[in-house]
Amino acid sequence: MGVIGGRVDSFSAKRKNDEAIQSLSINVLIDEVQRDGRTLKINYTCRTSYSPDAAELEVKGTLVWQEENDADAKAIQAEYDKQKRLPNEVAEEVITAVNYTNSAVGTLLAFGLGITAPINVPKARVNAKPGSQGKAN
């Protein structure tokens, strides 16, 4: 099924120096998965590192995932226990939810430090309509 809830458990921010920020890196770690029937609690840590070693943000939280039945939830738990990873279709939705939370919380933390917010903005693409000679409409 999918994510049915979640919360932020803790967050921190540290400005290490005043160097100009050249890039940022966002890493999502799944710390633990716990199953209760068809419901899974997924604990995560999301770290945003600003290069060159200028700042770091960390958001820790819990997502609640629910499956249609116990067997599906058990299969997800088993894969995590065996391989320390979630099935791809679950991981995609979990990472999207974590990035959303990190963008919201991280924006406030970044503002306090005077650094760029950790927002992944997709690149816009403009395609010409067929027969419009390359003009975007």
mmCIF file of C-alpha atoms in Angstrom:
data_model
loop_
_atom_site.group_PDB
_atom_site.id
_atom_site.type_symbol
_atom_site.label_atom_id
_atom_site.label_comp_id
_atom_site.label_asym_id
_atom_site.label_seq_id
_atom_site.Cartn_x
_atom_site.Cartn_y
_atom_site.Cartn_z
ATOM 1 C CA MET A 1 0.000 0.000 0.000
ATOM 2 C CA GLY A 2 2.161 2.849 1.177
ATOM 3 C CA VAL A 3 3.102 5.507 3.701
ATOM 4 C CA ILE A 4 0.190 6.306 6.018
ATOM 5 C CA GLY A 5 1.964 8.588 8.479
ATOM 6 C CA GLY A 6 5.187 9.671 10.043
ATOM 7 C CA ARG A 7 6.939 12.011 12.403
ATOM 8 C CA VAL A 8 10.227 13.806 12.902
ATOM 9 C CA ASP A 9 11.986 12.472 16.002
ATOM 10 C CA SER A 10 14.995 14.818 16.096
ATOM 11 C CA PHE A 11 16.971 17.282 14.003
ATOM 12 C CA SER A 12 20.264 19.144 14.199
ATOM 13 C CA ALA A 13 22.205 21.713 12.221
ATOM 14 C CA LYS A 14 25.835 22.776 12.348
ATOM 15 C CA ARG A 15 27.680 25.513 10.469
ATOM 16 C CA LYS A 16 31.337 24.488 10.408
ATOM 17 C CA ASN A 17 32.888 27.485 8.635
ATOM 18 C CA ASP A 18 32.093 30.503 6.480
ATOM 19 C CA GLU A 19 33.414 29.092 3.204
ATOM 20 C CA ALA A 20 31.199 29.507 0.169
ATOM 21 C CA ILE A 21 29.060 26.439 -0.376
ATOM 22 C CA GLN A 22 29.823 24.734 -3.673
ATOM 23 C CA SER A 23 27.497 21.730 -3.483
ATOM 24 C CA LEU A 24 25.325 19.648 -1.218
ATOM 25 C CA SER A 25 24.802 15.941 -0.814
ATOM 26 C CA ILE A 26 21.675 14.306 0.639
ATOM 27 C CA ASN A 27 21.911 10.772 2.039
ATOM 28 C CA VAL A 28 18.943 8.749 3.307
ATOM 29 C CA LEU A 29 19.713 5.849 5.637
ATOM 30 C CA ILE A 30 17.163 3.282 6.794
ATOM 31 C CA ASP A 31 18.136 2.599 10.407
ATOM 32 C CA GLU A 32 15.522 0.035 11.410
ATOM 33 C CA VAL A 33 12.316 -1.624 10.237
ATOM 34 C CA GLN A 34 9.827 -3.034 12.767
ATOM 35 C CA ARG A 35 6.689 -4.967 11.824
ATOM 36 C CA ASP A 36 3.422 -5.164 13.722
ATOM 37 C CA GLY A 37 0.963 -7.174 11.647
ATOM 38 C CA ARG A 38 0.536 -5.430 8.308
ATOM 39 C CA THR A 39 2.104 -2.187 9.577
ATOM 40 C CA LEU A 40 5.811 -1.353 9.389
ATOM 41 C CA LYS A 41 7.638 1.390 11.287
ATOM 42 C CA ILE A 42 10.610 2.574 9.260
ATOM 43 C CA ASN A 43 13.199 4.602 11.195
ATOM 44 C CA TYR A 44 15.459 6.776 9.064
ATOM 45 C CA THR A 45 18.260 9.321 9.191
ATOM 46 C CA CYS A 46 18.599 11.944 6.471
ATOM 47 C CA ARG A 47 21.937 13.800 6.347
ATOM 48 C CA THR A 48 22.632 16.813 4.188
ATOM 49 C CA SER A 49 26.323 17.676 3.837
ATOM 50 C CA TYR A 50 27.459 20.970 2.346
ATOM 51 C CA SER A 51 30.820 21.027 0.553
ATOM 52 C CA PRO A 52 33.539 21.946 1.133
ATOM 53 C CA ASP A 53 32.746 20.730 4.689
ATOM 54 C CA ALA A 54 30.870 23.974 5.419
ATOM 55 C CA ALA A 55 27.725 22.686 7.155
ATOM 56 C CA GLU A 56 25.666 19.631 8.007
ATOM 57 C CA LEU A 57 21.965 19.044 8.652
ATOM 58 C CA GLU A 58 20.487 15.863 10.117
ATOM 59 C CA VAL A 59 16.829 14.858 10.367
ATOM 60 C CA LYS A 60 15.791 11.614 12.094
ATOM 61 C CA GLY A 61 12.287 10.274 11.911
ATOM 62 C CA THR A 62 9.837 7.423 11.615
ATOM 63 C CA LEU A 63 7.530 6.586 8.713
ATOM 64 C CA VAL A 64 4.534 4.290 9.095
ATOM 65 C CA TRP A 65 3.967 1.970 6.121
ATOM 66 C CA GLN A 66 0.914 -0.220 5.768
ATOM 67 C CA GLU A 67 0.427 -3.230 3.495
ATOM 68 C CA GLU A 68 -2.750 -4.964 2.319
ATOM 69 C CA ASN A 69 -2.007 -8.013 4.471
ATOM 70 C CA ASP A 70 0.412 -9.504 6.995
ATOM 71 C CA ALA A 71 2.184 -11.662 4.395
ATOM 72 C CA ASP A 72 3.231 -8.655 2.288
ATOM 73 C CA ALA A 73 4.473 -6.781 5.357
ATOM 74 C CA LYS A 74 6.335 -9.885 6.512
ATOM 75 C CA ALA A 75 8.056 -10.164 3.099
ATOM 76 C CA ILE A 76 9.239 -6.541 3.313
ATOM 77 C CA GLN A 77 10.531 -7.121 6.853
ATOM 78 C CA ALA A 78 12.296 -10.322 5.754
ATOM 79 C CA GLU A 79 14.066 -8.572 2.867
ATOM 80 C CA TYR A 80 15.212 -5.778 5.165
ATOM 81 C CA ASP A 81 16.432 -8.224 7.827
ATOM 82 C CA LYS A 82 18.333 -10.303 5.245
ATOM 83 C CA GLN A 83 19.765 -7.607 2.948
ATOM 84 C CA LYS A 84 19.407 -4.366 4.970
ATOM 85 C CA ARG A 85 17.434 -2.838 2.125
ATOM 86 C CA LEU A 86 13.809 -2.294 1.217
ATOM 87 C CA PRO A 87 12.201 -3.610 -1.986
ATOM 88 C CA ASN A 88 12.618 -1.028 -4.765
ATOM 89 C CA GLU A 89 8.939 -0.032 -4.955
ATOM 90 C CA VAL A 90 8.859 0.516 -1.177
ATOM 91 C CA ALA A 91 12.229 2.301 -1.136
ATOM 92 C CA GLU A 92 11.122 4.760 -3.839
ATOM 93 C CA GLU A 93 8.093 5.889 -1.864
ATOM 94 C CA VAL A 94 9.992 5.959 1.445
ATOM 95 C CA ILE A 95 12.831 8.049 -0.029
ATOM 96 C CA THR A 96 10.306 10.451 -1.587
ATOM 97 C CA ALA A 97 8.576 10.905 1.785
ATOM 98 C CA VAL A 98 11.906 11.395 3.591
ATOM 99 C CA ASN A 99 13.052 13.953 0.984
ATOM 100 C CA TYR A 100 9.786 15.854 1.412
ATOM 101 C CA THR A 101 10.267 15.982 5.190
ATOM 102 C CA ASN A 102 13.948 16.870 4.842
ATOM 103 C CA SER A 103 13.096 19.713 2.456
ATOM 104 C CA ALA A 104 10.555 21.189 4.893
ATOM 105 C CA VAL A 105 12.572 20.805 8.107
ATOM 106 C CA GLY A 106 15.886 21.443 6.367
ATOM 107 C CA THR A 107 14.669 24.739 4.927
ATOM 108 C CA LEU A 108 14.064 26.090 8.430
ATOM 109 C CA LEU A 109 17.389 24.763 9.709
ATOM 110 C CA ALA A 110 19.262 26.156 6.693
ATOM 111 C CA PHE A 111 17.625 29.558 7.136
ATOM 112 C CA GLY A 112 18.903 29.667 10.713
ATOM 113 C CA LEU A 113 22.456 28.965 9.519
ATOM 114 C CA GLY A 114 22.289 31.251 6.499
ATOM 115 C CA ILE A 115 22.893 28.465 3.978
ATOM 116 C CA THR A 116 21.084 27.069 0.923
ATOM 117 C CA ALA A 117 17.993 24.989 1.669
ATOM 118 C CA PRO A 118 18.256 21.253 0.896
ATOM 119 C CA ILE A 119 15.636 21.171 -1.819
ATOM 120 C CA ASN A 120 15.851 18.834 -4.806
ATOM 121 C CA VAL A 121 14.240 20.811 -7.598
ATOM 122 C CA PRO A 122 13.600 18.779 -10.741
ATOM 123 C CA LYS A 123 14.857 20.307 -13.958
ATOM 124 C CA ALA A 124 12.011 21.781 -16.003
ATOM 125 C CA ARG A 125 11.716 20.609 -19.594
ATOM 126 C CA VAL A 126 9.811 22.451 -22.264
ATOM 127 C CA ASN A 127 8.825 20.464 -25.333
ATOM 128 C CA ALA A 128 7.584 22.015 -28.516
ATOM 129 C CA LYS A 129 4.124 21.056 -29.707
ATOM 130 C CA PRO A 130 4.173 18.988 -32.885
ATOM 131 C CA GLY A 131 4.036 21.334 -35.868
ATOM 132 C CA SER A 132 4.872 24.486 -33.891
ATOM 133 C CA GLN A 133 8.363 24.910 -35.407
ATOM 134 C CA GLY A 134 10.237 24.615 -32.121
ATOM 135 C CA LYS A 135 8.319 27.208 -30.120
ATOM 136 C CA ALA A 136 7.161 26.279 -26.638
ATOM 137 C CA ASN A 137 3.471 26.859 -26.006
#
